[in-house]
mmCIF file of C-alpha atoms in Angstrom:
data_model
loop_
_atom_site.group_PDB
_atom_site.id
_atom_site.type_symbol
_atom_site.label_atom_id
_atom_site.label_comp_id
_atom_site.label_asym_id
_atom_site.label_seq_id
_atom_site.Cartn_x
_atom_site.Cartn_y
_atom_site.Cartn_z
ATOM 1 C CA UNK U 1 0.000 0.000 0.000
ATOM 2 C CA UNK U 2 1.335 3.148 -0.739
ATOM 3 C CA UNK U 3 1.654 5.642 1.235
ATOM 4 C CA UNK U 4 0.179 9.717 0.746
ATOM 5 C CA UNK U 5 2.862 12.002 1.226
ATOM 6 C CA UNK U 6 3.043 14.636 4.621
ATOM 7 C CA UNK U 7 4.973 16.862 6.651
ATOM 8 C CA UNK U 8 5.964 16.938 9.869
ATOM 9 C CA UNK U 9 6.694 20.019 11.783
ATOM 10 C CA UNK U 10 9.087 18.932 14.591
ATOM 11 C CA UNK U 11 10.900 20.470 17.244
ATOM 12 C CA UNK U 12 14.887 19.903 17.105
ATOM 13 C CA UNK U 13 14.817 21.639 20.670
ATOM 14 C CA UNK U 14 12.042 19.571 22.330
ATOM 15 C CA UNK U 15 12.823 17.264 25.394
ATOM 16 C CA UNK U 16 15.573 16.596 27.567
ATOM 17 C CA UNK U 17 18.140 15.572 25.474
ATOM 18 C CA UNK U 18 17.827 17.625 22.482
ATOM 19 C CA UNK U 19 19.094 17.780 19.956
ATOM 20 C CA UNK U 20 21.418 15.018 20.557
ATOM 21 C CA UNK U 21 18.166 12.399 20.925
ATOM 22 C CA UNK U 22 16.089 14.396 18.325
ATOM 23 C CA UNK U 23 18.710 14.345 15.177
ATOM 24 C CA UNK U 24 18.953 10.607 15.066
ATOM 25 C CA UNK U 25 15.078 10.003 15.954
ATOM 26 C CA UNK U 26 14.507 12.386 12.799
ATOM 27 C CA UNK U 27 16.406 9.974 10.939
ATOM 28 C CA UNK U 28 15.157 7.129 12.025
ATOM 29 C CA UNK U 29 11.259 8.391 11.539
ATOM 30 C CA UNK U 30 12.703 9.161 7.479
ATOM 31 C CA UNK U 31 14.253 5.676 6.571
ATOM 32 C CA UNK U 32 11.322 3.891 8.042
ATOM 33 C CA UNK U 33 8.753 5.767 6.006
ATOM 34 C CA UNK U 34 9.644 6.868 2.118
ATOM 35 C CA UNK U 35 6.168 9.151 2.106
ATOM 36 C CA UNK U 36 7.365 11.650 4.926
ATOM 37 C CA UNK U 37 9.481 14.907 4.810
ATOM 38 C CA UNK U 38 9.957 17.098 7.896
ATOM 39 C CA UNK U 39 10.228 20.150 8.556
ATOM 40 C CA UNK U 40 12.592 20.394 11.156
ATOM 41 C CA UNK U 41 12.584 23.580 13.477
ATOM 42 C CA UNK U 42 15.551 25.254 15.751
ATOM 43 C CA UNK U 43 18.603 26.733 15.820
ATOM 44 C CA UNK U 44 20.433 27.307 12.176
ATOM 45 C CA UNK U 45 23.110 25.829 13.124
ATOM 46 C CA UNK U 46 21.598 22.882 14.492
ATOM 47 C CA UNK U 47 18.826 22.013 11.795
ATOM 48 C CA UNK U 48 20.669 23.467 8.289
ATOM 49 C CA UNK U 49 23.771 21.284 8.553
ATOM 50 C CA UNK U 50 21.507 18.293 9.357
ATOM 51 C CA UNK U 51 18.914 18.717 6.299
ATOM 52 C CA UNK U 52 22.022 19.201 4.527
ATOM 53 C CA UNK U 53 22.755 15.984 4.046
ATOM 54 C CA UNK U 54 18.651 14.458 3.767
ATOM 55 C CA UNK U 55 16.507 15.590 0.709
ATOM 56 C CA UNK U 56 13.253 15.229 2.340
ATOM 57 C CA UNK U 57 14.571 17.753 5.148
ATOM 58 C CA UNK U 58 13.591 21.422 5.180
ATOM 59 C CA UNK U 59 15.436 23.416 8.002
ATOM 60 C CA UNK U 60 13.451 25.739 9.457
ATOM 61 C CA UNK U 61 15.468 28.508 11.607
ATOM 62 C CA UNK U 62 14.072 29.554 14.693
ATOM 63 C CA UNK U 63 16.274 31.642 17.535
ATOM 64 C CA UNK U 64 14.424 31.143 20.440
ATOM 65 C CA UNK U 65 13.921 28.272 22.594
ATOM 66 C CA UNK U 66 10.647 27.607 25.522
ATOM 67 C CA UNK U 67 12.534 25.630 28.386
ATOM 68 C CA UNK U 68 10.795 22.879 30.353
ATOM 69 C CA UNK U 69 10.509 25.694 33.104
ATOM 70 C CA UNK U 70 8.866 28.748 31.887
ATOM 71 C CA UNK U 71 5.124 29.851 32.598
ATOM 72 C CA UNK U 72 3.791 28.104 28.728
ATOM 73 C CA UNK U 73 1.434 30.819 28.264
ATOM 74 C CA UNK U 74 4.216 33.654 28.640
ATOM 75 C CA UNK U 75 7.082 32.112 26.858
ATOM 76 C CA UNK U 76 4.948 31.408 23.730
ATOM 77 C CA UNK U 77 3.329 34.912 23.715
ATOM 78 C CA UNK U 78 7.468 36.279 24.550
ATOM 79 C CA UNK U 79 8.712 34.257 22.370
ATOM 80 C CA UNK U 80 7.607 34.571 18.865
ATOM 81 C CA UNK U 81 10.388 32.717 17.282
ATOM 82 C CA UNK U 82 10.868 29.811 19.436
ATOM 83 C CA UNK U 83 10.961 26.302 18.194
ATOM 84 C CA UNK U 84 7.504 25.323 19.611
ATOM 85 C CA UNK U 85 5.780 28.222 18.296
ATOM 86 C CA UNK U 86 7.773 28.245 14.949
ATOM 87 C CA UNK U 87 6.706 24.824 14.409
ATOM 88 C CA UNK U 88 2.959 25.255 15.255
ATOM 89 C CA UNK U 89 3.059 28.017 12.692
ATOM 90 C CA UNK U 90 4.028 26.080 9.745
ATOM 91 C CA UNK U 91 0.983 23.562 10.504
ATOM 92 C CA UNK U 92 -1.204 26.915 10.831
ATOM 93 C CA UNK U 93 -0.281 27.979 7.366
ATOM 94 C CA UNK U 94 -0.227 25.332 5.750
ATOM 95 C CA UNK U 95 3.574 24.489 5.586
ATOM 96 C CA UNK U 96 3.312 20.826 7.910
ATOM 97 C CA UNK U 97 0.550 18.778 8.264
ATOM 98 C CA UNK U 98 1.081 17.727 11.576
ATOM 99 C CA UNK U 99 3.465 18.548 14.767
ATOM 100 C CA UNK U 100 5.642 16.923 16.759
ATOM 101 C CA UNK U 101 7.812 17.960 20.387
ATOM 102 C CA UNK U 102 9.260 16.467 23.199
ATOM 103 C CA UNK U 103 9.513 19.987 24.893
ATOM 104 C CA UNK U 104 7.164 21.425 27.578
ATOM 105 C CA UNK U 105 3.981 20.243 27.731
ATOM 106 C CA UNK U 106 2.282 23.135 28.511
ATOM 107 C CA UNK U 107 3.794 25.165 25.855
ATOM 108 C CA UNK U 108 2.928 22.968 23.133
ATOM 109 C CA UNK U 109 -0.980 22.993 24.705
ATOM 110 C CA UNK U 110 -0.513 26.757 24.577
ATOM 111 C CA UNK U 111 1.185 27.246 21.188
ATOM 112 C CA UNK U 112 -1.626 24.161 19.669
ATOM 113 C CA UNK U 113 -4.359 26.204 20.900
ATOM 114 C CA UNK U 114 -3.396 29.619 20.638
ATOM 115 C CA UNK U 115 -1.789 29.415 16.838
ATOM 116 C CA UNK U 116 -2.999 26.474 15.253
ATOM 117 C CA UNK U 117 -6.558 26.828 16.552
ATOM 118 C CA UNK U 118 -9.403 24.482 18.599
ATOM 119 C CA UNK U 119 -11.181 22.000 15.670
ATOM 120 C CA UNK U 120 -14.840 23.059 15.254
ATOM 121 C CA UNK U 121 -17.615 22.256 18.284
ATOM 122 C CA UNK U 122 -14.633 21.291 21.123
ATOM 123 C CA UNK U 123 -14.974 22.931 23.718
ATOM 124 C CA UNK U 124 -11.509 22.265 25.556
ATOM 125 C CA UNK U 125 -8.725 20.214 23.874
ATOM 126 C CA UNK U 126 -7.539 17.698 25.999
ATOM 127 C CA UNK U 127 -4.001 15.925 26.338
ATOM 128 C CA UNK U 128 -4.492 11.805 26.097
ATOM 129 C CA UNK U 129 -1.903 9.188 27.232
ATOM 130 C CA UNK U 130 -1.604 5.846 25.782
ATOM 131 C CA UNK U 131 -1.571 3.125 28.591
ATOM 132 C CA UNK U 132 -0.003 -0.057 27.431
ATOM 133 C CA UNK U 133 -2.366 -2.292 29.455
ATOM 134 C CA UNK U 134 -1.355 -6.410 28.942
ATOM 135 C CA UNK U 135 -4.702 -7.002 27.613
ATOM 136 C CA UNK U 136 -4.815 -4.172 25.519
ATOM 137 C CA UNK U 137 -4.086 -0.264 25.524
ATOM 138 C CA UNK U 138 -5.850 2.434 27.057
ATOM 139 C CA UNK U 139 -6.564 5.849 26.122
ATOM 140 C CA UNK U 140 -6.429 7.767 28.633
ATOM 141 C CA UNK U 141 -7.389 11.963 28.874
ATOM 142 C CA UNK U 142 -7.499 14.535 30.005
ATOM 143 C CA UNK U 143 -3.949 13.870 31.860
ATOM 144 C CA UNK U 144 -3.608 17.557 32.581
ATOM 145 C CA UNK U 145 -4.780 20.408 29.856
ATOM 146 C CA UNK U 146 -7.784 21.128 32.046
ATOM 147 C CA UNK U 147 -7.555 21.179 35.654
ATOM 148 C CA UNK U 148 -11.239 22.562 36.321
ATOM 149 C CA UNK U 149 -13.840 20.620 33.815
ATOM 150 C CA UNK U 150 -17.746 20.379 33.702
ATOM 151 C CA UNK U 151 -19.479 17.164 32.841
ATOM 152 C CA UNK U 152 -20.089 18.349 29.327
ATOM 153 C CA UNK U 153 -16.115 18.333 28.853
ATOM 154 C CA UNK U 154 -15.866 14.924 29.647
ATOM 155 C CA UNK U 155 -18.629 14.040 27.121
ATOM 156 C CA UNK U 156 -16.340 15.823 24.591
ATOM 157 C CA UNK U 157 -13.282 13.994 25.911
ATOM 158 C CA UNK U 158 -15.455 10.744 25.630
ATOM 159 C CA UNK U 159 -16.228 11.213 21.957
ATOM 160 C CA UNK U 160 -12.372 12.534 21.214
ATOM 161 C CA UNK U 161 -11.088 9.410 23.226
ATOM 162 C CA UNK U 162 -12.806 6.869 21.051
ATOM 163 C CA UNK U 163 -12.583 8.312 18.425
ATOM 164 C CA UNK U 164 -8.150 8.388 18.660
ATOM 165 C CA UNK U 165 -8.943 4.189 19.394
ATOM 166 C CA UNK U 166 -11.358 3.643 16.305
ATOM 167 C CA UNK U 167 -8.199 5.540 14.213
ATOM 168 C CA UNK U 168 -5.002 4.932 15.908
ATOM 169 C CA UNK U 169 -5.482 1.828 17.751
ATOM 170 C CA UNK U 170 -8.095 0.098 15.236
ATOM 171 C CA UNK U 171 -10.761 -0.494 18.175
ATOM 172 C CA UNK U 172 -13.867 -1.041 16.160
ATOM 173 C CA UNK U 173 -16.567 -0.110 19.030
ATOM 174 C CA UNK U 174 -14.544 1.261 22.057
ATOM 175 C CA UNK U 175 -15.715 1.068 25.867
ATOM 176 C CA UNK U 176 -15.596 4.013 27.898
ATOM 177 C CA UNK U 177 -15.093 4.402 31.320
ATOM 178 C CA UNK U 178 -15.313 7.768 33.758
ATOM 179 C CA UNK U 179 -12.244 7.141 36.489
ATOM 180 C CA UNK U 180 -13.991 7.255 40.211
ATOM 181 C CA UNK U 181 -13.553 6.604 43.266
ATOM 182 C CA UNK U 182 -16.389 3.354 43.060
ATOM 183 C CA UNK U 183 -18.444 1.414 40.524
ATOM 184 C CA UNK U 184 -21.700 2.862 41.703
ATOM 185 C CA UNK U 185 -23.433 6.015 39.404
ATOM 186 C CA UNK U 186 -23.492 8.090 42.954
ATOM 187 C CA UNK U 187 -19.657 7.658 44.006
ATOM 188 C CA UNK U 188 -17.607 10.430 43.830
ATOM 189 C CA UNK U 189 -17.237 13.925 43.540
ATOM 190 C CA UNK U 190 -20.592 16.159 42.298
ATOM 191 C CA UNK U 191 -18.564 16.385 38.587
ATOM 192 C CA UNK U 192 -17.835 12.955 38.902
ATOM 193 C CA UNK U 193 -21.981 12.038 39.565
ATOM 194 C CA UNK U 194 -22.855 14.486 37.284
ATOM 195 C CA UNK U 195 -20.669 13.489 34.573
ATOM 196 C CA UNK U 196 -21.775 9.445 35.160
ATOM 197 C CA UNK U 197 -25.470 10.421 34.278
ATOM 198 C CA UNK U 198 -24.387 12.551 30.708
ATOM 199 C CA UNK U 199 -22.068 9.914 29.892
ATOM 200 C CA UNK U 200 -24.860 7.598 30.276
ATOM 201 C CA UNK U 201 -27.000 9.953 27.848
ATOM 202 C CA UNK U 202 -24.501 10.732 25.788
ATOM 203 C CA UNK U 203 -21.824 8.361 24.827
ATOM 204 C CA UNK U 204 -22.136 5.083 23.132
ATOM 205 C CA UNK U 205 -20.310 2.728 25.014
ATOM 206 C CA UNK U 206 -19.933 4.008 28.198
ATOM 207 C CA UNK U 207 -19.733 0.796 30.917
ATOM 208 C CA UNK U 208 -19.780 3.212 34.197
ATOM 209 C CA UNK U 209 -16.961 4.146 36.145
ATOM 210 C CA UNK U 210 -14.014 2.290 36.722
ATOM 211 C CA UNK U 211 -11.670 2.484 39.195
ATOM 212 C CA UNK U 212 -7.560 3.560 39.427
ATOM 213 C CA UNK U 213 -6.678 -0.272 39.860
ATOM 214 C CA UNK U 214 -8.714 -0.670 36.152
ATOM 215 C CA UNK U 215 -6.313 1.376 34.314
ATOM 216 C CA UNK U 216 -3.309 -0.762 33.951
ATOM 217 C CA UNK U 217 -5.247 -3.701 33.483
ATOM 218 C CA UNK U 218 -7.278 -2.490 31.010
ATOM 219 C CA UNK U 219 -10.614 -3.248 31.695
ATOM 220 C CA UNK U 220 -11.558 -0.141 29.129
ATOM 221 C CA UNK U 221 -10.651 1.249 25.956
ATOM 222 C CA UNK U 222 -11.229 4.602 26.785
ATOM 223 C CA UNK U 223 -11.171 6.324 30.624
ATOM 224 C CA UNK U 224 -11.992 10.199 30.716
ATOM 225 C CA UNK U 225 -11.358 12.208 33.775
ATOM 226 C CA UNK U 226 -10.167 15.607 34.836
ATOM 227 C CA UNK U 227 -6.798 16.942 33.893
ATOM 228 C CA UNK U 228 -5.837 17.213 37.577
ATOM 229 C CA UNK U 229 -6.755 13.471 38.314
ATOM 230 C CA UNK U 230 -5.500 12.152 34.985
ATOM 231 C CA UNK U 231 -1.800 13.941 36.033
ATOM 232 C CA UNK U 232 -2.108 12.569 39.011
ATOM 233 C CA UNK U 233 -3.139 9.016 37.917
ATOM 234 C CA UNK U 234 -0.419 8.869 35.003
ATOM 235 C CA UNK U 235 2.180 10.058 37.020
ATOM 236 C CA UNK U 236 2.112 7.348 39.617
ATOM 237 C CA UNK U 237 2.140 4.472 37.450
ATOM 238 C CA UNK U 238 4.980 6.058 35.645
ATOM 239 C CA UNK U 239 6.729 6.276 39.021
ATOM 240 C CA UNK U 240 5.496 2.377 39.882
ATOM 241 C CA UNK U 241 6.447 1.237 36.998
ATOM 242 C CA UNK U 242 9.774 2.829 36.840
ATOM 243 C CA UNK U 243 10.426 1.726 40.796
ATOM 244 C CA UNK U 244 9.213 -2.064 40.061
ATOM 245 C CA UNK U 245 11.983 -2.280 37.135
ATOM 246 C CA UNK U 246 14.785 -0.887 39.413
ATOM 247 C CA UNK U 247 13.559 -3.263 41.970
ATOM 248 C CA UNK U 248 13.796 -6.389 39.751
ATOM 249 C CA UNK U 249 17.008 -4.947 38.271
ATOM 250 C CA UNK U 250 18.218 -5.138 41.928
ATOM 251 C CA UNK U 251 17.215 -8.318 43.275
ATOM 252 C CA UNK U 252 18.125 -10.264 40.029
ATOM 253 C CA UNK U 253 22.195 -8.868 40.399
ATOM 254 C CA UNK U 254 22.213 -8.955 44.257
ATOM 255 C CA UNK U 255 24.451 -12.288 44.030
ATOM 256 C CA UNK U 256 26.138 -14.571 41.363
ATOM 257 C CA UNK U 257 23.336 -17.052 41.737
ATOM 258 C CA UNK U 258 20.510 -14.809 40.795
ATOM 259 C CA UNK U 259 23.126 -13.064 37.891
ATOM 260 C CA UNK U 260 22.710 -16.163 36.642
ATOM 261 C CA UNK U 261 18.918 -16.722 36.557
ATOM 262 C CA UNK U 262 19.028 -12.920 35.118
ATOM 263 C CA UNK U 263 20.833 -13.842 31.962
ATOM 264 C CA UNK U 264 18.206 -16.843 31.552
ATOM 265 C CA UNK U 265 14.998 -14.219 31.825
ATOM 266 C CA UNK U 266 16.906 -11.142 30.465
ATOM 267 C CA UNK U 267 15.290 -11.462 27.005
ATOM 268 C CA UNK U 268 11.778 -12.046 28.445
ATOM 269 C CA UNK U 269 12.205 -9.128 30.662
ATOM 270 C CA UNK U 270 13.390 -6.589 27.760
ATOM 271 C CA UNK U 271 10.343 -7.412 26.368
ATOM 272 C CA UNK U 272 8.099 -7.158 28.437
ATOM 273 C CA UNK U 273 9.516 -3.696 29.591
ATOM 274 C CA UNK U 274 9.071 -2.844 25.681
ATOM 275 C CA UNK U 275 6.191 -3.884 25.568
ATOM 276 C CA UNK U 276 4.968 -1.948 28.754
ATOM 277 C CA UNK U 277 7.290 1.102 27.200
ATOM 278 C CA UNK U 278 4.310 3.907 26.415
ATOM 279 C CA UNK U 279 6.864 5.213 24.107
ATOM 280 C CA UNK U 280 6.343 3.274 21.868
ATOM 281 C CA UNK U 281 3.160 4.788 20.729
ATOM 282 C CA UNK U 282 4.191 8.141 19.751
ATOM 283 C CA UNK U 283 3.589 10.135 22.487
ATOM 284 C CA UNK U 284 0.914 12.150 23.814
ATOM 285 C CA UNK U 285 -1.933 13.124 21.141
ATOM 286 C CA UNK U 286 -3.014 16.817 22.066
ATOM 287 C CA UNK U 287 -7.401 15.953 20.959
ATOM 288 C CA UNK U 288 -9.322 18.672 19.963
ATOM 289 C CA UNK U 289 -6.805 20.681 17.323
ATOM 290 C CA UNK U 290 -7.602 21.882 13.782
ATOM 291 C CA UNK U 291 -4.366 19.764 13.022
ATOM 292 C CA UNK U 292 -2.646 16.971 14.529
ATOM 293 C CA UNK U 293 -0.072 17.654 17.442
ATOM 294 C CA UNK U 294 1.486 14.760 19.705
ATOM 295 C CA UNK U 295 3.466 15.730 22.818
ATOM 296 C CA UNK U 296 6.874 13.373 23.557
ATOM 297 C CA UNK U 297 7.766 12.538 26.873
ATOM 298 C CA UNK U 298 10.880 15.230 28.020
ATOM 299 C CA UNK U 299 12.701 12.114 28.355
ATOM 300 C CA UNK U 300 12.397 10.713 25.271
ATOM 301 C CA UNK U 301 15.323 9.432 22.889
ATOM 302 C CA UNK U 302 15.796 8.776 19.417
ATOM 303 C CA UNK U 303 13.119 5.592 19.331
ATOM 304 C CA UNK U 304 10.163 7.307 21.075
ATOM 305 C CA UNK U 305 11.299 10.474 19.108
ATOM 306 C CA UNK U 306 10.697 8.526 15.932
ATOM 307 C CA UNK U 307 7.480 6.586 17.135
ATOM 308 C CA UNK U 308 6.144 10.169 18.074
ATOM 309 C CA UNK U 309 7.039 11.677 14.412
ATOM 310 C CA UNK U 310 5.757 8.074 13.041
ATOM 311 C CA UNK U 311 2.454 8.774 14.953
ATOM 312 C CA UNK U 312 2.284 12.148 13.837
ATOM 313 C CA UNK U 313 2.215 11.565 10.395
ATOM 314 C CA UNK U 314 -0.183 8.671 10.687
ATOM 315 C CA UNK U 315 -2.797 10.748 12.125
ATOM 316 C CA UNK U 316 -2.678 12.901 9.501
ATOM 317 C CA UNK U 317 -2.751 10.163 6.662
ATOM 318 C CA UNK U 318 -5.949 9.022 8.356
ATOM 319 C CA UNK U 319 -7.555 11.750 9.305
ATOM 320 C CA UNK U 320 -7.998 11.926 12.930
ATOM 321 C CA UNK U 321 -8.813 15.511 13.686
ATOM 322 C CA UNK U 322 -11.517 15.822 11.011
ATOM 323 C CA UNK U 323 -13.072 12.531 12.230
ATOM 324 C CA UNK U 324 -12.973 13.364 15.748
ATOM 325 C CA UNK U 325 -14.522 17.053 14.831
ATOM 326 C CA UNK U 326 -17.430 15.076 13.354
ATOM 327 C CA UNK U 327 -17.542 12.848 16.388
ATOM 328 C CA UNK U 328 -17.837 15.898 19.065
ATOM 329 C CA UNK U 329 -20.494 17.111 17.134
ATOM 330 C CA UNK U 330 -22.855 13.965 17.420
ATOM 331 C CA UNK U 331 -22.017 14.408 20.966
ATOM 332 C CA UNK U 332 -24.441 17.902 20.933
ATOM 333 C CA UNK U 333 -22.443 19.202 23.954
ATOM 334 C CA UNK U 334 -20.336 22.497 24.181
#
């Protein structure tokens, strides 16, 4: 099958290690699909030598840089020509199709929203994680683009959730779930009750609520929530997680005996950590933008850099924001 030709604005600056992990992520995300050129944003000295040497390269100079730090809001209104911003631009006007960055979170939300605009009918774009639950993954939003929500935000978030798992992760009739505190309709917080019976109205699909101890096993295709309890959920199973590994790591080299059973289970356990790796799908998918825009992890290097660009560019091949415009309106929520 061949595939249509896009672009892909993406940060050189974005995340952690950049551009040491972005560079070689770029090129990775370019010999694995023929069909994609990027535009890749930053420093002229940085992004001109690289394209240099790769056809399907465009540099694209930009002086400024948003660090991991700054208030999002502020830096992208202060800084016109940052990478971020630059980047966001190009999509705006046509130049990229999609966007990519492993920089500040809340900058891209910010530069998404502010420059490259809300898709018709939503309400509040919402940030989605991809859980890599061992029965199957789970999207996951708002994980912290909206703090303060109403129910009818989560019905949007509903409708943009399933619609990323009918596209991305070819679930044919996705299950959604609200995240409480129990299984029962009156458990939780008044948004949380309130949001049970719309969802209920609303959203094909919808099983109820599930709980935090549902998320990594997947019970759901699809759990909306808050951005504040989303954060707060993500963030401790990415500390679990990260903590059980160590933990094995330890006990399986604490002694020459168990160094030994290690090097027996060592390719089981790569992958299953690879497997479990929420890299590996790309990224964060910012929902609810006239154009597609995925988020990396700050930590990410060059494989998750090219899984995010991969998913970037996939999104826009199949449409994603358009369909999940038409999906928020069905929802007849604002």
């Amino acid at each position: 099958m061949e595939l249509t030709h896009v672009t892909v604005a993406v940060d050189a600056m974005g995340g952690d290690r950049a551009p040491e992990a972005v560079l070689p992520g770029v090129a990775a995300a370019l010999q694995a699909d023929p069909a994609l050129t990027v535009a890749l944003v930053g420093p002229d000295e940085v992004v001109a030598p690289f394209a240099t040497e790769r056809s399907r390269v465009t540099p694209v100079a930009a002086s400024q840089v948003i660090a991991m730090d700054e208030h999002p809001a502020n830096a992208v209104r202060s800084k016109p020509d940052s990478s971020i911003v630059v980047g966001c631009r190009l999509v705006r006007d046509g130049a990229a199709d999609a966007f990519f960055s492993a920089g500040s979170t809340g900058a891209c939300m910010a530069a998404a929203t502010l420059i490259v605009g809300r898709a018709q009918g939503v309400s509040r774009p919402a940030i989605a994680a991809i859980i890599p639950a061992p029965s199957r993954p789970v999207v996951l939003l708002d994980i912290g683009a909206n703090a303060d929500c109403k129910p009818e935000h989560l019905v949007q978030f509903a409708f943009m959730g399933a619609a990323y798992a009918r596209t991305m992760l070819g679930v044919a009739q996705p299950s959604v779930g609200l995240l409480n505190i129990g299984e029962e309709p009156t458990k939780g917080s008044a948004l949380a009750q309130a949001a049970h019976a719309l969802l209920a109205q609303r959203v094909p699909g919808f099983i109820g609520n599930v709980e935090g101890r549902d998320l990594p096993r997947g019970a759901v295709d699809v759990v909306v929530t808050d951005g504040f309890t989303g954060n707060v959920a993500l963030k401790v199973m990415e500390g679990l997680s990260a903590v059980l590994f160590s933990e094995i790591k330890s006990a399986m080299t604490s002694s020459p005996v168990r160094a030994a059973a290690a090097a027996v289970l060592k390719g089981s356990l790569t992958q299953l950590k690879h497997r479990l790796d929420p890299d590996a799908y790309g990224g964060a998918p910012l929902l609810g933008i006239k154009r597609p825009c995925l988020i990396g992890h700050g930590s990410s290097g060059p494989e998750a850099i090219a899984a995010g660009i991969a998913a970037a560019a996939r999104a826009a091949r199949l449409g994603l924001v358009e369909i999940v415009a038409r999906d928020v309106a069905s929802a007849g929520v604002a």
